[in-house]
PDB file of C-alpha atoms and ligand atoms in Angstrom:
ATOM      1  CA  UNK B   1      -1.338  20.362  18.175  1.00  0.00           C
ATOM      2  CA  UNK B   2      -3.300  19.520  15.029  1.00  0.00           C
ATOM      3  CA  UNK B   3      -5.830  21.703  13.318  1.00  0.00           C
ATOM      4  CA  UNK B   4      -7.949  20.747  10.355  1.00  0.00           C
ATOM      5  CA  UNK B   5      -9.448  23.825   8.759  1.00  0.00           C
ATOM      6  CA  UNK B   6     -12.187  23.132   6.230  1.00  0.00           C
ATOM      7  CA  UNK B   7     -10.200  20.162   4.970  1.00  0.00           C
ATOM      8  CA  UNK B   8     -11.486  18.426   1.845  1.00  0.00           C
ATOM      9  CA  UNK B   9     -10.009  15.834  -0.461  1.00  0.00           C
ATOM     10  CA  UNK B  10     -11.194  14.856  -3.913  1.00  0.00           C
ATOM     11  CA  UNK B  11      -9.399  12.200  -5.930  1.00  0.00           C
ATOM     12  CA  UNK B  12      -9.534  12.600  -9.682  1.00  0.00           C
ATOM     13  CA  UNK B  13      -8.566  10.135 -12.341  1.00  0.00           C
ATOM     14  CA  UNK B  14      -9.480  11.069 -15.883  1.00  0.00           C
ATOM     15  CA  UNK B  15     -13.047  12.353 -15.680  1.00  0.00           C
ATOM     16  CA  UNK B  16     -13.842  10.272 -12.591  1.00  0.00           C
ATOM     17  CA  UNK B  17     -13.770  12.009  -9.251  1.00  0.00           C
ATOM     18  CA  UNK B  18     -14.237  10.668  -5.742  1.00  0.00           C
ATOM     19  CA  UNK B  19     -15.032  12.980  -2.859  1.00  0.00           C
ATOM     20  CA  UNK B  20     -13.333  11.321   0.103  1.00  0.00           C
ATOM     21  CA  UNK B  21     -13.337  14.078   2.722  1.00  0.00           C
ATOM     22  CA  UNK B  22     -15.516  17.168   2.824  1.00  0.00           C
ATOM     23  CA  UNK B  23     -15.062  20.285   4.916  1.00  0.00           C
ATOM     24  CA  UNK B  24     -13.743  18.797   8.131  1.00  0.00           C
ATOM     25  CA  UNK B  25     -12.933  21.141  10.993  1.00  0.00           C
ATOM     26  CA  UNK B  26     -11.202  19.637  13.976  1.00  0.00           C
ATOM     27  CA  UNK B  27      -8.784  20.852  16.617  1.00  0.00           C
ATOM     28  CA  UNK B  28      -6.746  18.337  18.574  1.00  0.00           C
ATOM     29  CA  UNK B  29      -4.927  19.382  21.733  1.00  0.00           C
ATOM     30  CA  UNK B  30      -1.506  18.147  22.807  1.00  0.00           C
ATOM     31  CA  UNK B  31      -1.762  14.818  24.656  1.00  0.00           C
ATOM     32  CA  UNK B  32      -5.324  14.284  23.581  1.00  0.00           C
ATOM     33  CA  UNK B  33      -6.390  10.828  22.429  1.00  0.00           C
ATOM     34  CA  UNK B  34      -8.898  10.986  19.592  1.00  0.00           C
ATOM     35  CA  UNK B  35     -10.686   8.031  18.049  1.00  0.00           C
ATOM     36  CA  UNK B  36     -12.208   8.398  14.586  1.00  0.00           C
ATOM     37  CA  UNK B  37     -14.919   5.955  13.651  1.00  0.00           C
ATOM     38  CA  UNK B  38     -17.056   5.650  10.524  1.00  0.00           C
ATOM     39  CA  UNK B  39     -18.188   3.302   7.767  1.00  0.00           C
ATOM     40  CA  UNK B  40     -15.611   1.538   5.626  1.00  0.00           C
ATOM     41  CA  UNK B  41     -14.485   3.638   2.663  1.00  0.00           C
ATOM     42  CA  UNK B  42     -15.721   6.916   4.109  1.00  0.00           C
ATOM     43  CA  UNK B  43     -12.359   8.687   4.049  1.00  0.00           C
ATOM     44  CA  UNK B  44     -10.712   7.949   7.399  1.00  0.00           C
ATOM     45  CA  UNK B  45      -7.359   6.795   6.035  1.00  0.00           C
ATOM     46  CA  UNK B  46      -7.361   9.735   3.648  1.00  0.00           C
ATOM     47  CA  UNK B  47      -7.678  12.023   6.652  1.00  0.00           C
ATOM     48  CA  UNK B  48      -4.644  10.457   8.355  1.00  0.00           C
ATOM     49  CA  UNK B  49      -2.665  10.609   5.116  1.00  0.00           C
ATOM     50  CA  UNK B  50      -3.259  14.349   4.994  1.00  0.00           C
ATOM     51  CA  UNK B  51      -2.165  14.856   8.596  1.00  0.00           C
ATOM     52  CA  UNK B  52       0.965  12.810   7.884  1.00  0.00           C
ATOM     53  CA  UNK B  53       1.594  15.050   4.885  1.00  0.00           C
ATOM     54  CA  UNK B  54       1.442  12.199   2.392  1.00  0.00           C
ATOM     55  CA  UNK B  55      -1.568  13.689   0.573  1.00  0.00           C
ATOM     56  CA  UNK B  56      -2.255  17.368   0.132  1.00  0.00           C
ATOM     57  CA  UNK B  57      -5.833  18.453   0.785  1.00  0.00           C
ATOM     58  CA  UNK B  58      -7.714  19.715  -2.267  1.00  0.00           C
ATOM     59  CA  UNK B  59      -9.444  22.258  -0.044  1.00  0.00           C
ATOM     60  CA  UNK B  60      -8.636  23.815   3.309  1.00  0.00           C
ATOM     61  CA  UNK B  61      -5.539  23.353   5.376  1.00  0.00           C
ATOM     62  CA  UNK B  62      -3.904  20.979   7.824  1.00  0.00           C
ATOM     63  CA  UNK B  63      -1.961  22.868  10.476  1.00  0.00           C
ATOM     64  CA  UNK B  64       0.485  21.139  12.798  1.00  0.00           C
ATOM     65  CA  UNK B  65       1.794  23.106  15.778  1.00  0.00           C
ATOM     66  CA  UNK B  66       0.867  26.321  14.061  1.00  0.00           C
ATOM     67  CA  UNK B  67       2.485  25.526  10.704  1.00  0.00           C
ATOM     68  CA  UNK B  68       0.688  24.372   7.568  1.00  0.00           C
ATOM     69  CA  UNK B  69       1.628  20.796   6.648  1.00  0.00           C
ATOM     70  CA  UNK B  70       3.078  20.973   3.160  1.00  0.00           C
ATOM     71  CA  UNK B  71       5.431  18.008   3.136  1.00  0.00           C
ATOM     72  CA  UNK B  72       5.932  14.730   5.010  1.00  0.00           C
ATOM     73  CA  UNK B  73       5.329  15.467   8.661  1.00  0.00           C
ATOM     74  CA  UNK B  74       8.243  13.831  10.483  1.00  0.00           C
ATOM     75  CA  UNK B  75       6.889  14.809  13.909  1.00  0.00           C
ATOM     76  CA  UNK B  76       4.260  12.111  13.589  1.00  0.00           C
ATOM     77  CA  UNK B  77       4.673   8.367  13.794  1.00  0.00           C
ATOM     78  CA  UNK B  78       2.239   6.753  11.380  1.00  0.00           C
ATOM     79  CA  UNK B  79       1.031   3.190  11.596  1.00  0.00           C
ATOM     80  CA  UNK B  80      -0.727   2.750   8.273  1.00  0.00           C
ATOM     81  CA  UNK B  81      -3.700   0.476   7.706  1.00  0.00           C
ATOM     82  CA  UNK B  82      -1.746  -1.794   5.391  1.00  0.00           C
ATOM     83  CA  UNK B  83       1.384  -3.069   7.069  1.00  0.00           C
ATOM     84  CA  UNK B  84       4.497  -1.805   5.383  1.00  0.00           C
ATOM     85  CA  UNK B  85       7.272  -3.871   6.907  1.00  0.00           C
ATOM     86  CA  UNK B  86      10.324  -4.283   4.711  1.00  0.00           C
ATOM     87  CA  UNK B  87      10.196  -7.894   3.480  1.00  0.00           C
ATOM     88  CA  UNK B  88      13.981  -8.332   3.412  1.00  0.00           C
ATOM     89  CA  UNK B  89      14.472  -7.292   7.034  1.00  0.00           C
ATOM     90  CA  UNK B  90      13.712  -9.410  10.051  1.00  0.00           C
ATOM     91  CA  UNK B  91      11.393  -8.292  12.852  1.00  0.00           C
ATOM     92  CA  UNK B  92      14.112  -6.674  14.940  1.00  0.00           C
ATOM     93  CA  UNK B  93      15.667  -4.785  12.046  1.00  0.00           C
ATOM     94  CA  UNK B  94      12.259  -3.620  10.837  1.00  0.00           C
ATOM     95  CA  UNK B  95      11.328  -2.309  14.259  1.00  0.00           C
ATOM     96  CA  UNK B  96      14.706  -0.612  14.730  1.00  0.00           C
ATOM     97  CA  UNK B  97      14.703   0.907  11.232  1.00  0.00           C
ATOM     98  CA  UNK B  98      13.672   4.432  12.312  1.00  0.00           C
ATOM     99  CA  UNK B  99      16.492   4.428  14.896  1.00  0.00           C
ATOM    100  CA  UNK B 100      18.918   3.327  12.209  1.00  0.00           C
ATOM    101  CA  UNK B 101      17.785   6.240  10.031  1.00  0.00           C
ATOM    102  CA  UNK B 102      18.291   8.524  13.023  1.00  0.00           C
ATOM    103  CA  UNK B 103      21.911   7.301  13.313  1.00  0.00           C
ATOM    104  CA  UNK B 104      21.563   5.343  16.569  1.00  0.00           C
ATOM    105  CA  UNK B 105      24.357   2.766  16.875  1.00  0.00           C
ATOM    106  CA  UNK B 106      23.811  -0.997  16.609  1.00  0.00           C
ATOM    107  CA  UNK B 107      24.069  -2.077  20.282  1.00  0.00           C
ATOM    108  CA  UNK B 108      21.729   0.646  21.515  1.00  0.00           C
ATOM    109  CA  UNK B 109      19.315  -0.036  18.659  1.00  0.00           C
ATOM    110  CA  UNK B 110      19.146  -3.712  19.525  1.00  0.00           C
ATOM    111  CA  UNK B 111      18.588  -2.995  23.222  1.00  0.00           C
ATOM    112  CA  UNK B 112      15.836  -0.502  22.670  1.00  0.00           C
ATOM    113  CA  UNK B 113      14.158  -2.677  20.043  1.00  0.00           C
ATOM    114  CA  UNK B 114      14.241  -5.658  22.367  1.00  0.00           C
ATOM    115  CA  UNK B 115      12.323  -3.838  25.064  1.00  0.00           C
ATOM    116  CA  UNK B 116       9.477  -2.853  22.773  1.00  0.00           C
ATOM    117  CA  UNK B 117       9.467  -6.309  21.162  1.00  0.00           C
ATOM    118  CA  UNK B 118       8.787  -7.712  24.604  1.00  0.00           C
ATOM    119  CA  UNK B 119       6.030  -5.162  25.184  1.00  0.00           C
ATOM    120  CA  UNK B 120       4.120  -6.283  22.085  1.00  0.00           C
ATOM    121  CA  UNK B 121       4.750  -9.962  22.801  1.00  0.00           C
ATOM    122  CA  UNK B 122       6.966 -10.711  19.826  1.00  0.00           C
ATOM    123  CA  UNK B 123       9.901 -12.077  21.796  1.00  0.00           C
ATOM    124  CA  UNK B 124      11.168 -15.229  20.177  1.00  0.00           C
ATOM    125  CA  UNK B 125      10.314 -13.866  16.714  1.00  0.00           C
ATOM    126  CA  UNK B 126      13.067 -11.237  16.465  1.00  0.00           C
ATOM    127  CA  UNK B 127      14.851 -12.932  13.587  1.00  0.00           C
ATOM    128  CA  UNK B 128      11.746 -13.967  11.643  1.00  0.00           C
ATOM    129  CA  UNK B 129      10.868 -12.237   8.403  1.00  0.00           C
ATOM    130  CA  UNK B 130       7.519 -10.549   7.758  1.00  0.00           C
ATOM    131  CA  UNK B 131       6.225 -13.354   5.510  1.00  0.00           C
ATOM    132  CA  UNK B 132       6.726 -15.790   8.388  1.00  0.00           C
ATOM    133  CA  UNK B 133       4.369 -13.857  10.673  1.00  0.00           C
ATOM    134  CA  UNK B 134       0.576 -13.845  11.030  1.00  0.00           C
ATOM    135  CA  UNK B 135      -1.373 -10.696  10.179  1.00  0.00           C
ATOM    136  CA  UNK B 136      -1.747  -9.856  13.863  1.00  0.00           C
ATOM    137  CA  UNK B 137       1.980 -10.287  14.454  1.00  0.00           C
ATOM    138  CA  UNK B 138       2.818  -8.009  11.551  1.00  0.00           C
ATOM    139  CA  UNK B 139       0.478  -5.394  12.996  1.00  0.00           C
ATOM    140  CA  UNK B 140       2.220  -5.680  16.337  1.00  0.00           C
ATOM    141  CA  UNK B 141       5.609  -5.292  14.678  1.00  0.00           C
ATOM    142  CA  UNK B 142       4.346  -2.098  13.011  1.00  0.00           C
ATOM    143  CA  UNK B 143       3.037  -0.880  16.352  1.00  0.00           C
ATOM    144  CA  UNK B 144       6.384  -1.633  17.999  1.00  0.00           C
ATOM    145  CA  UNK B 145       8.229   0.260  15.276  1.00  0.00           C
ATOM    146  CA  UNK B 146       5.972   3.250  15.739  1.00  0.00           C
ATOM    147  CA  UNK B 147       6.335   3.179  19.524  1.00  0.00           C
ATOM    148  CA  UNK B 148      10.101   2.941  19.285  1.00  0.00           C
ATOM    149  CA  UNK B 149      10.201   5.901  16.900  1.00  0.00           C
ATOM    150  CA  UNK B 150       8.784   7.855  19.855  1.00  0.00           C
ATOM    151  CA  UNK B 151       7.173  10.653  17.871  1.00  0.00           C
ATOM    152  CA  UNK B 152       5.245  13.323  19.745  1.00  0.00           C
ATOM    153  CA  UNK B 153       2.133  12.425  17.766  1.00  0.00           C
ATOM    154  CA  UNK B 154       0.958   8.946  16.820  1.00  0.00           C
ATOM    155  CA  UNK B 155      -1.414   8.267  13.938  1.00  0.00           C
ATOM    156  CA  UNK B 156      -2.824   4.763  14.013  1.00  0.00           C
ATOM    157  CA  UNK B 157      -5.045   3.372  11.273  1.00  0.00           C
ATOM    158  CA  UNK B 158      -7.061   0.395  12.513  1.00  0.00           C
ATOM    159  CA  UNK B 159      -4.026  -0.833  14.449  1.00  0.00           C
ATOM    160  CA  UNK B 160      -5.738  -3.659  16.314  1.00  0.00           C
ATOM    161  CA  UNK B 161      -8.138  -4.915  13.657  1.00  0.00           C
ATOM    162  CA  UNK B 162      -6.382  -8.244  13.129  1.00  0.00           C
ATOM    163  CA  UNK B 163      -5.998  -9.133  16.797  1.00  0.00           C
ATOM    164  CA  UNK B 164      -8.062 -11.474  18.927  1.00  0.00           C
ATOM    165  CA  UNK B 165     -10.028 -10.018  21.844  1.00  0.00           C
ATOM    166  CA  UNK B 166      -7.467 -10.846  24.545  1.00  0.00           C
ATOM    167  CA  UNK B 167      -4.490  -9.510  22.649  1.00  0.00           C
ATOM    168  CA  UNK B 168      -6.458  -6.399  21.792  1.00  0.00           C
ATOM    169  CA  UNK B 169      -6.888  -5.621  25.481  1.00  0.00           C
ATOM    170  CA  UNK B 170      -3.169  -6.070  26.115  1.00  0.00           C
ATOM    171  CA  UNK B 171      -2.376  -3.714  23.243  1.00  0.00           C
ATOM    172  CA  UNK B 172      -4.942  -1.168  24.450  1.00  0.00           C
ATOM    173  CA  UNK B 173      -3.308  -1.149  27.843  1.00  0.00           C
ATOM    174  CA  UNK B 174       0.153  -0.820  26.311  1.00  0.00           C
ATOM    175  CA  UNK B 175      -0.912   2.046  24.067  1.00  0.00           C
ATOM    176  CA  UNK B 176      -2.498   3.996  26.918  1.00  0.00           C
ATOM    177  CA  UNK B 177       0.483   3.435  29.199  1.00  0.00           C
ATOM    178  CA  UNK B 178       3.097   4.457  26.675  1.00  0.00           C
ATOM    179  CA  UNK B 179       1.097   7.406  25.346  1.00  0.00           C
ATOM    180  CA  UNK B 180       0.787   8.711  28.911  1.00  0.00           C
ATOM    181  CA  UNK B 181       4.470   8.100  29.630  1.00  0.00           C
ATOM    182  CA  UNK B 182       5.642   9.777  26.435  1.00  0.00           C
ATOM    183  CA  UNK B 183       3.024  12.532  26.566  1.00  0.00           C
ATOM    184  CA  UNK B 184       1.932  11.603  23.070  1.00  0.00           C
ATOM    185  CA  UNK B 185      -0.968  12.997  21.128  1.00  0.00           C
ATOM    186  CA  UNK B 186      -2.828  10.093  19.545  1.00  0.00           C
ATOM    187  CA  UNK B 187      -5.219   9.952  16.609  1.00  0.00           C
ATOM    188  CA  UNK B 188      -6.612   6.503  16.087  1.00  0.00           C
ATOM    189  CA  UNK B 189      -8.928   5.216  13.365  1.00  0.00           C
ATOM    190  CA  UNK B 190     -11.032   2.240  14.307  1.00  0.00           C
ATOM    191  CA  UNK B 191     -14.094   0.217  13.295  1.00  0.00           C
ATOM    192  CA  UNK B 192     -14.636  -0.856  16.846  1.00  0.00           C
ATOM    193  CA  UNK B 193     -16.830   1.408  18.963  1.00  0.00           C
ATOM    194  CA  UNK B 194     -15.896  -0.436  22.151  1.00  0.00           C
ATOM    195  CA  UNK B 195     -12.247   0.284  21.401  1.00  0.00           C
ATOM    196  CA  UNK B 196     -12.973   3.930  20.613  1.00  0.00           C
ATOM    197  CA  UNK B 197     -14.772   4.584  23.908  1.00  0.00           C
ATOM    198  CA  UNK B 198     -12.220   2.586  25.918  1.00  0.00           C
ATOM    199  CA  UNK B 199      -9.239   4.546  24.641  1.00  0.00           C
ATOM    200  CA  UNK B 200     -10.304   8.026  23.668  1.00  0.00           C
ATOM    201  CA  UNK B 201     -10.774  11.413  25.286  1.00  0.00           C
ATOM    202  CA  UNK B 202     -12.965  12.262  22.334  1.00  0.00           C
ATOM    203  CA  UNK B 203     -14.681  10.109  19.721  1.00  0.00           C
ATOM    204  CA  UNK B 204     -15.340  11.539  16.270  1.00  0.00           C
ATOM    205  CA  UNK B 205     -18.044   9.861  14.203  1.00  0.00           C
ATOM    206  CA  UNK B 206     -17.712  10.353  10.445  1.00  0.00           C
ATOM    207  CA  UNK B 207     -20.530  10.144   7.959  1.00  0.00           C
ATOM    208  CA  UNK B 208     -20.348   7.739   5.053  1.00  0.00           C
ATOM    209  CA  UNK B 209     -18.339   9.053   2.111  1.00  0.00           C
ATOM    210  CA  UNK B 210     -17.460  11.815   1.782  1.00  0.00           C
ATOM    211  CA  UNK B 211     -16.382  11.928   5.412  1.00  0.00           C
ATOM    212  CA  UNK B 212     -17.802  14.866   7.309  1.00  0.00           C
ATOM    213  CA  UNK B 213     -18.129  15.158  11.067  1.00  0.00           C
ATOM    214  CA  UNK B 214     -21.412  13.599  12.177  1.00  0.00           C
ATOM    215  CA  UNK B 215     -20.843  13.781  15.910  1.00  0.00           C
ATOM    216  CA  UNK B 216     -18.144  14.580  18.399  1.00  0.00           C
ATOM    217  CA  UNK B 217     -18.412  13.024  21.838  1.00  0.00           C
ATOM    218  CA  UNK B 218     -16.160  13.808  24.762  1.00  0.00           C
ATOM    219  CA  UNK B 219     -15.447  10.725  26.889  1.00  0.00           C
ATOM    220  CA  UNK B 220     -14.977  11.767  30.485  1.00  0.00           C
ATOM    221  CA  UNK B 221     -13.979   8.412  31.907  1.00  0.00           C
ATOM    222  CA  UNK B 222     -11.221   8.758  34.468  1.00  0.00           C
ATOM    223  CA  UNK B 223      -7.608   7.902  33.710  1.00  0.00           C
ATOM    224  CA  UNK B 224      -5.677   5.735  34.045  1.00  0.00           C
ATOM    225  CA  UNK B 225      -8.328   3.482  32.561  1.00  0.00           C
ATOM    226  CA  UNK B 226      -8.743  -0.155  33.283  1.00  0.00           C
ATOM    227  CA  UNK B 227      -9.180  -1.339  29.693  1.00  0.00           C
ATOM    228  CA  UNK B 228     -10.841  -4.564  30.757  1.00  0.00           C
ATOM    229  CA  UNK B 229     -13.351  -3.270  33.278  1.00  0.00           C
ATOM    230  CA  UNK B 230     -14.177   0.228  32.102  1.00  0.00           C
ATOM    231  CA  UNK B 231     -16.711  -1.170  29.624  1.00  0.00           C
ATOM    232  CA  UNK B 232     -18.870  -2.538  32.432  1.00  0.00           C
ATOM    233  CA  UNK B 233     -19.544   0.872  33.959  1.00  0.00           C
ATOM    234  CA  UNK B 234     -22.805   2.756  33.424  1.00  0.00           C
ATOM    235  CA  UNK B 235     -20.997   5.810  32.123  1.00  0.00           C
ATOM    236  CA  UNK B 236     -19.355   3.703  29.442  1.00  0.00           C
ATOM    237  CA  UNK B 237     -22.674   2.261  28.380  1.00  0.00           C
ATOM    238  CA  UNK B 238     -24.186   5.729  28.056  1.00  0.00           C
ATOM    239  CA  UNK B 239     -21.377   6.908  25.801  1.00  0.00           C
ATOM    240  CA  UNK B 240     -21.502   3.720  23.794  1.00  0.00           C
ATOM    241  CA  UNK B 241     -25.259   3.887  23.234  1.00  0.00           C
ATOM    242  CA  UNK B 242     -25.236   7.560  22.274  1.00  0.00           C
ATOM    243  CA  UNK B 243     -22.480   6.991  19.734  1.00  0.00           C
ATOM    244  CA  UNK B 244     -24.022   3.836  18.383  1.00  0.00           C
ATOM    245  CA  UNK B 245     -27.337   5.619  17.790  1.00  0.00           C
ATOM    246  CA  UNK B 246     -25.575   8.052  15.484  1.00  0.00           C
ATOM    247  CA  UNK B 247     -23.267   5.507  13.887  1.00  0.00           C
ATOM    248  CA  UNK B 248     -26.152   3.172  13.109  1.00  0.00           C
ATOM    249  CA  UNK B 249     -27.689   5.830  10.879  1.00  0.00           C
ATOM    250  CA  UNK B 250     -24.539   5.946   8.759  1.00  0.00           C
ATOM    251  CA  UNK B 251     -24.424   2.174   8.398  1.00  0.00           C
ATOM    252  CA  UNK B 252     -28.126   1.938   7.571  1.00  0.00           C
ATOM    253  CA  UNK B 253     -27.964   4.633   4.922  1.00  0.00           C
ATOM    254  CA  UNK B 254     -24.947   2.877   3.471  1.00  0.00           C
ATOM    255  CA  UNK B 255     -27.005  -0.249   2.810  1.00  0.00           C
ATOM    256  CA  UNK B 256     -29.959   1.375   1.032  1.00  0.00           C
TER     257      UNK B 256
HETATM  258  P1  ADP A 301     -11.540   4.495   4.870  1.00  0.00           P
HETATM  259  O1  ADP A 301     -10.155   4.549   5.429  1.00  0.00           O
HETATM  260  O2  ADP A 301     -12.522   5.290   5.647  1.00  0.00           O
HETATM  261  O3  ADP A 301     -12.020   3.097   4.661  1.00  0.00           O
HETATM  262  P2  ADP A 301     -10.271   5.728   2.564  1.00  0.00           P
HETATM  263  O4  ADP A 301      -9.804   7.025   3.099  1.00  0.00           O
HETATM  264  O5  ADP A 301      -9.251   4.667   2.393  1.00  0.00           O
HETATM  265  O6  ADP A 301     -11.506   5.191   3.427  1.00  0.00           O
HETATM  266  O7  ADP A 301     -10.951   5.959   1.150  1.00  0.00           O
HETATM  267  C1  ADP A 301     -12.005   6.900   0.931  1.00  0.00           C
HETATM  268  C2  ADP A 301     -12.340   6.951  -0.547  1.00  0.00           C
HETATM  269  O8  ADP A 301     -11.263   7.546  -1.259  1.00  0.00           O
HETATM  270  C3  ADP A 301     -12.569   5.589  -1.175  1.00  0.00           C
HETATM  271  O9  ADP A 301     -13.619   5.688  -2.100  1.00  0.00           O
HETATM  272  C4  ADP A 301     -11.260   5.295  -1.870  1.00  0.00           C
HETATM  273  O10 ADP A 301     -11.460   4.498  -2.981  1.00  0.00           O
HETATM  274  C5  ADP A 301     -10.778   6.676  -2.265  1.00  0.00           C
HETATM  275  N1  ADP A 301      -9.311   6.754  -2.267  1.00  0.00           N
HETATM  276  C6  ADP A 301      -8.495   6.634  -1.210  1.00  0.00           C
HETATM  277  N2  ADP A 301      -7.204   6.796  -1.565  1.00  0.00           N
HETATM  278  C7  ADP A 301      -7.203   7.016  -2.907  1.00  0.00           C
HETATM  279  C8  ADP A 301      -6.183   7.266  -3.885  1.00  0.00           C
HETATM  280  N3  ADP A 301      -4.896   7.319  -3.534  1.00  0.00           N
HETATM  281  N4  ADP A 301      -6.578   7.455  -5.167  1.00  0.00           N
HETATM  282  C9  ADP A 301      -7.879   7.412  -5.508  1.00  0.00           C
HETATM  283  N5  ADP A 301      -8.879   7.189  -4.656  1.00  0.00           N
HETATM  284  C10 ADP A 301      -8.564   6.986  -3.360  1.00  0.00           C
HETATM  285 MG1   MG A 302      -9.000   3.059   5.963  1.00  0.00          MG
END
């Protein structure tokens, strides 16, 4: 579904350059759920931006379903790290915006939006505006918008970072259910190793900047997963410990 071939990205401004991503090779199969984890500022968002076609790589190639990505990739739904709700639209109209762009009529839009609003627990807030919501609520509105867009591939950049532990579990469950139902391919960036192991078929650990692949770990925990209880299994603990051993090195080196 997605292929990164020797992908690199260097940002230049005047005579300053920042190497954000260096020589990443990664192949993601249809319906696979991949979690990318790595130190803050290492280049994770840059990677998603390249897959979404918002940034062009400075080296290598991003290939989506066999075609090089050279423009905005409309086959992917992208939940960016910074929420980008339209401030002049209420929750419902923000969430339904992609349907509006696709020419879906008002009654159907409202119906379909309402269902996903209920899923993310924003019922009662449909007519609120983004500035009236908490950070976690805005994140959930962005998630709802992405889910409603129904793209074959979902890119999620730290989607659950602002949520409390209980709500996080509910959202994990929702994501896994809907991804399975829709047959989506999911690429998720997270800071949270527990989240990565709970959700993913494969966890990718990135080095500190510039991001390169430090470790790839397949997670063979059975599906459907019980997002609450899976973490208490021995298998989970083994995956977690192995990944943490590698991740710890990146965080330690970051501090010195
Ligand atoms: P992460 O998502 O892993 O925290 P980012 O991909 O956001 O990291 O950023 C990686 C590096 O690239 C950082 O040093 C950041 O400052 C730089 N960077 C990201 N986007 C841009 C940009 N548009 N212009 C210049 N530098 C950028
Ligand atoms: Mg980021």
